[in-house]
Short mmCIF file of C-alpha atoms in Angstrom, two decimals:
data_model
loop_
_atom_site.label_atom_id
_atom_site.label_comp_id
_atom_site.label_asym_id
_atom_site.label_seq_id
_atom_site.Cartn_x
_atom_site.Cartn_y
_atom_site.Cartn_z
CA UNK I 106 3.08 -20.01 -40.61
CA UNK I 107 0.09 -22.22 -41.56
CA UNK I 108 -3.60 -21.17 -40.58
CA UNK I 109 -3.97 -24.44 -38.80
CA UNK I 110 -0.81 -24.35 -36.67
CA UNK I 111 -1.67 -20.69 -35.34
CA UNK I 112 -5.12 -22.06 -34.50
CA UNK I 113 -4.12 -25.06 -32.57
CA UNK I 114 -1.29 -22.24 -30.72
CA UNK I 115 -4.50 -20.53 -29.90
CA UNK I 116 -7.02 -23.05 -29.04
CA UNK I 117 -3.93 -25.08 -26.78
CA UNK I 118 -2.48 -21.65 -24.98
CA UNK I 119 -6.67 -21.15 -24.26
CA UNK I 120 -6.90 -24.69 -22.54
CA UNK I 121 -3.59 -23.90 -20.66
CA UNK I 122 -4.90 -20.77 -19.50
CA UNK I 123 -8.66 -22.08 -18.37
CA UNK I 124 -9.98 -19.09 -19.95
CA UNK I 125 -13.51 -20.62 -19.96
CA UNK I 126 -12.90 -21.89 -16.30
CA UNK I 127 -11.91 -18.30 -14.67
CA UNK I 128 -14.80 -17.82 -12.20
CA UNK I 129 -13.61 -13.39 -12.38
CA UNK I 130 -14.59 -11.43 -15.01
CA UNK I 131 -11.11 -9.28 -14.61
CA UNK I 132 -9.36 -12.21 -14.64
CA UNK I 133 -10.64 -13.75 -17.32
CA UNK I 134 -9.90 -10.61 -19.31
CA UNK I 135 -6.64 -10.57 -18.56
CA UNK I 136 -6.01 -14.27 -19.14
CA UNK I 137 -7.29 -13.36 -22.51
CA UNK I 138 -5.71 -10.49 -23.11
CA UNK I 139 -2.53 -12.13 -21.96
CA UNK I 140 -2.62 -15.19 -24.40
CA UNK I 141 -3.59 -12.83 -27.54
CA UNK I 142 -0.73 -11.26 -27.05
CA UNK I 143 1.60 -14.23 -26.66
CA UNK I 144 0.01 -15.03 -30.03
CA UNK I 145 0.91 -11.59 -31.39
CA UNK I 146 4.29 -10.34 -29.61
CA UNK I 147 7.35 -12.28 -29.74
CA UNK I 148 7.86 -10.93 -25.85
CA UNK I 149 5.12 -10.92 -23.03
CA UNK I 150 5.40 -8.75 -19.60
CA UNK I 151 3.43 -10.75 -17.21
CA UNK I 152 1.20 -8.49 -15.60
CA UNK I 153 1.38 -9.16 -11.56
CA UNK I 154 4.52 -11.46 -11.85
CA UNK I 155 3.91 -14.80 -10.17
CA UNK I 156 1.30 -13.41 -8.07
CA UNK I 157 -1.19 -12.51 -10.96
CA UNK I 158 -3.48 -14.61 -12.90
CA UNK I 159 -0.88 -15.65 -15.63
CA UNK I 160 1.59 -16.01 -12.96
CA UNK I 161 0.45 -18.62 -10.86
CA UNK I 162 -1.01 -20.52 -13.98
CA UNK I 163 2.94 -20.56 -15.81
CA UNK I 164 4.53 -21.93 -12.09
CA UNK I 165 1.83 -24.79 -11.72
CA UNK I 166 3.25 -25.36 -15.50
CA UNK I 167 6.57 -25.45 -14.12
CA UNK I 168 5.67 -27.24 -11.29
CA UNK I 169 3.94 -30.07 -13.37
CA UNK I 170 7.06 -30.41 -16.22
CA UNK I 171 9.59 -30.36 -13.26
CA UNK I 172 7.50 -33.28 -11.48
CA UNK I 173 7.14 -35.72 -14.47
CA UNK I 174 10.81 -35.10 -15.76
CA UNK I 175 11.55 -36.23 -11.65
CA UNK I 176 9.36 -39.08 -11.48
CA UNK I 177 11.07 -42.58 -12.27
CA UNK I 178 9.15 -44.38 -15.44
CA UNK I 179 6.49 -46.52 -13.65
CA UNK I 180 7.53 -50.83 -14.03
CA UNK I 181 4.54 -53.13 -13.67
CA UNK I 182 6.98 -56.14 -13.00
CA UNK I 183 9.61 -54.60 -10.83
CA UNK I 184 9.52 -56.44 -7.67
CA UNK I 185 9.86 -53.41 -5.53
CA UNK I 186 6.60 -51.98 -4.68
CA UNK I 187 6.11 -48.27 -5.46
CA UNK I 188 3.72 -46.54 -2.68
CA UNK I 189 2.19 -43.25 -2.92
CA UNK I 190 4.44 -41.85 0.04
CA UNK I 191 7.55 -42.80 -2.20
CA UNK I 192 6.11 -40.55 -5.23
CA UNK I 193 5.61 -37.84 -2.76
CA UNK I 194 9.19 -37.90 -1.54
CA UNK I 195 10.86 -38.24 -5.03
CA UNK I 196 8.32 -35.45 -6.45
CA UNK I 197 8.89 -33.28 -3.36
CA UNK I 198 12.95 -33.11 -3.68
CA UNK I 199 12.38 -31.63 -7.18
CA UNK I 200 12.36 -27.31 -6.64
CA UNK I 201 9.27 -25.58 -8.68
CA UNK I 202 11.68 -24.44 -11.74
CA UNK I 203 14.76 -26.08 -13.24
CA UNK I 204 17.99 -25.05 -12.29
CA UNK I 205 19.33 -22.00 -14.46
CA UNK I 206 21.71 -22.70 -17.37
CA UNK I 207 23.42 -19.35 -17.01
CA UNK I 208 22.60 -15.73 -15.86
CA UNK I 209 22.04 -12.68 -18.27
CA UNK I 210 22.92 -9.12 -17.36
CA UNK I 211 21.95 -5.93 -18.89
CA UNK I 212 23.43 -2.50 -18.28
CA UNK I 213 21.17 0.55 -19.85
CA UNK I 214 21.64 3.86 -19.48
CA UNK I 215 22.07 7.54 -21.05
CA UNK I 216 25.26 8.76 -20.75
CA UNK I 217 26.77 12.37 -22.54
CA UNK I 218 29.65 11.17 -24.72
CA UNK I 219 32.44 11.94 -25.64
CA UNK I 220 32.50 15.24 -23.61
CA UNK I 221 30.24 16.22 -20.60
CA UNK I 222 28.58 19.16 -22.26
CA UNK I 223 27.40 16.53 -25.51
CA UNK I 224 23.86 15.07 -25.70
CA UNK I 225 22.89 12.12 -23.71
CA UNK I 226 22.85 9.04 -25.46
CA UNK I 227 22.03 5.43 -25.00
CA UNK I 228 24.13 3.09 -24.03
CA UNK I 229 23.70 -0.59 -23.86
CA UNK I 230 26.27 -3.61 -22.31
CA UNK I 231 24.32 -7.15 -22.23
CA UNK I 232 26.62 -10.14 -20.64
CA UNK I 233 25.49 -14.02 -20.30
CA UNK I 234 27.37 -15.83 -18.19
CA UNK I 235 27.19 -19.95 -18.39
CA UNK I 236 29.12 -22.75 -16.40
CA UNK I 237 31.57 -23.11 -19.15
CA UNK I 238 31.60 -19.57 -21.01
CA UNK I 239 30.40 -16.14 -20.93
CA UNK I 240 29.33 -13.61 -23.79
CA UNK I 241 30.00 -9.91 -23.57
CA UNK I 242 27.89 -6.96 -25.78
CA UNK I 243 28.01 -3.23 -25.93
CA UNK I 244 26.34 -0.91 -28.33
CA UNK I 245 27.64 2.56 -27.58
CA UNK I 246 26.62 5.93 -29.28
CA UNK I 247 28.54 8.75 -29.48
CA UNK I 248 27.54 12.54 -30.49
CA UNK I 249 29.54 13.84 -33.37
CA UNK I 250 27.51 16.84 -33.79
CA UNK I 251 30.67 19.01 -33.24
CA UNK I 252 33.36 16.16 -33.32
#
């Protein structure tokens, strides 16, 4: 990836974040510790879930995308006036996050196979389900030690 594109991922996930706005030191830290790593880790854990710092700043995202893809395209010449209270109404029927294009489930667990006296192992099934299909995965281990 080009030097430039990682630096404008950096300096636009920084004005996203209002890391120079935070009025608390911890949360300032981990605002910044938060976006390094979404610079750095293909996968982020959000640390206090909606509630945190990162949290709340990701729904008003959501919150913001879901209310311009809701609001009609504004027409200077329409006859029909457009008020304020009819923004608020079409912008209010519009939930914080888009509806879910399908549901993912993930079994883990450590399980002694093939007999109960082998070793514990991992075992993994992952299944997505979607309105019109559904995908099914398992990776299974086995202990052959004395198979």
């Amino acid at each position: 990836m080009a030097v430039e594109a990682i630096i404008a991922r950096a300096r636009s996930l920084k004005a996203k974040f209002g890391i120079g706005k935070c009025e608390r030191a911890e949360d300032r830290d981990d605002l910044e510790r938060f976006v390094s790593s979404l610079l750095e880790e293909p996968e982020v854990s959000v640390i206090g879930a909606g509630r945190g710092p990162a949290g709340s700043i990701i729904h008003k995202l959501f919150v913001n995308a879901q209310r311009v893809s809701v609001m009609p395209p504004l027409e200077e010449d329409s006859g029909k006036p457009n008020s304020a209270e009819d923004r608020k109404q079409s912008a209010g029927a519009a939930s914080d996050f888009p509806p879910p294009a399908g549901r993912e489930i993930l079994l883990r667990t450590l399980v002694p196979r093939p007999a109960p006296y082998s070793k514990a192992l991992p075992q993994r099934l992952f299944c997505v389900l979607m309105r019109e299909d559904f995908r099914l995965a398992g990776a299974f281990s086995s202990d052959t030690s004395f198979f």
